[in-house]
Amino acid sequence: MVARIPYICVVGLALAVLAGCGGGVENAGPKREVPGISDSRSPISQASEEATASEVDYHGWRALRLTNGMVTVVAVPDIGGRIVEYKLGGHPFLWTNPAELGKTYPLPRSEQDRVWHDFGGYKVWPAPADRWKGPPDPLGSELDGGKWTGKVLTATGRNVEVELRSPEDKVTGLQITRTIKLFGASSQVRVSEKITNISRDSQNWAFCQMTQVPGSVDSGQKFSEKSRLYVPLEADSAHKEGYVTLAQGGAGQFKVLPDKLLQVSYRGEAGKIGMTSYAGWLAHVDEEHEFAFVQRFEPSKLGDYPDNSNVIVETSGKQSYVQVGLCAPTRALRPGESVELTTDWYATRVGGPVVSTTEVAAVQTPLELVRADGKLKLKGKLGVFAPGNLALSLQDETGKLIGQPTTIKVSPAEVVKLDQELPSEATAKTVLVELQNDSGTPLGRIAQLNLATTIAAAAK
């Protein structure tokens, strides 16, 4: 039996396969500086219509890599099935610990041997922590840092997919199956978790998807305030200022902007906060080079959350990263029952603050219509999640298209700065802005703007 529940989770993309994976081994390329950032000026290749998934050697780990030429994801089975890399071109969105690259460790045999090896990247933790007793894993457990299995499910095609699976964990009574799907001609990656109660007893667990993102924007930096996280807060939150302090310290890194948008500016200080956020998205932005990593999810207002928060943000005082946890509410699992969690990741070029997202774009400056000198213009700034064309369509009061859309070539590799003149039509009532692929098929709506409202606002 499978229970599907919405949840919030931050994910870091990188998956690696263990020795049991099929297929040949290829070289993953030269070692990169971690957590240093690749040269942001390096070109970003166009996304291929077809993607590939294969087994590779990644810094000495056997890993699974998915790529469509524009984005790359890597995951490693031997360190808890972690996703260790998600990149747009050469730009990494996950923090990976340089001191732990390529290393694996035997299971500890005593409490004195229990040491948490902070590999970085993305993983899932059971909650609450005082029941799980980790990290590191409790003695005999392998959910966080143990040896998982991994295999390629779909090696080539429009979509490719890999699977990582934990051992049946006798300590927690849980088993985690993680699937990662990469889409061709897009920066989208879908990360799905199936968590099963393999014990003989009913259990109550919550789960948090933990993603570590870089705290610096250039190689050699310990931290940068231009490494920023944005999370929409709830206007009616029970928490003061929209969030609650879970560990003292680093308070100057947390700021609530207008419209209840939380901004986290990393200063290398330890701190931890929790919040409720039901908008269904969050974004980490390198504001120096204009790169954004967006996670979109389906939140739930039902159930009890760890620390009364479905999003937890922790800033490190020792390493150069910010860790984001997207948490699912506590769930009663009968023997054999599973919970499934799904989050979609996207990468694009855009600066901050990111004020909203759709399934196809991240918006920095909200789109608006402006009348000047008798001309109608569409202005705004955003980043798209797939290559194609922005279609700007005039519509009458029934929603019928007037004339032909104005189209603008766009790509995740470039920031979209709109200052576009539109045709003047007396019968036009709205302007629809959507992303289309190169064949003209709509991929998703970005905005629908009312002309009458815009004209009235401009007249004031």
mmCIF file of C-alpha atoms in Angstrom, residues 18 42 58 71 77 89 168 173 225 282 287 293 305 320 324 348 373 414 418 433:
data_model
loop_
_atom_site.group_PDB
_atom_site.id
_atom_site.type_symbol
_atom_site.label_atom_id
_atom_site.label_comp_id
_atom_site.label_asym_id
_atom_site.label_seq_id
_atom_site.Cartn_x
_atom_site.Cartn_y
_atom_site.Cartn_z
ATOM 1 C CA LEU A 18 27.701 1.379 -6.633
ATOM 2 C CA SER A 42 32.032 29.300 -19.595
ATOM 3 C CA TYR A 58 33.265 10.171 -10.017
ATOM 4 C CA VAL A 71 22.362 20.005 -17.122
ATOM 5 C CA PRO A 77 25.084 4.682 -3.994
ATOM 6 C CA GLY A 89 26.783 23.886 -17.781
ATOM 7 C CA GLU A 168 16.307 -2.907 4.622
ATOM 8 C CA GLY A 173 12.362 -0.418 10.184
ATOM 9 C CA GLU A 225 26.257 37.345 1.178
ATOM 10 C CA LEU A 282 12.027 28.036 -2.940
ATOM 11 C CA GLU A 287 23.508 36.829 -7.262
ATOM 12 C CA PHE A 293 18.359 26.666 -8.427
ATOM 13 C CA TYR A 305 5.614 18.766 11.232
ATOM 14 C CA SER A 320 30.745 26.857 3.378
ATOM 15 C CA VAL A 324 17.643 23.387 3.479
ATOM 16 C CA THR A 348 18.291 28.861 -14.909
ATOM 17 C CA ASP A 373 4.436 57.687 -26.109
ATOM 18 C CA GLU A 414 20.640 33.459 -20.556
ATOM 19 C CA LEU A 418 12.021 42.076 -21.290
ATOM 20 C CA VAL A 433 2.894 35.253 -21.703
#
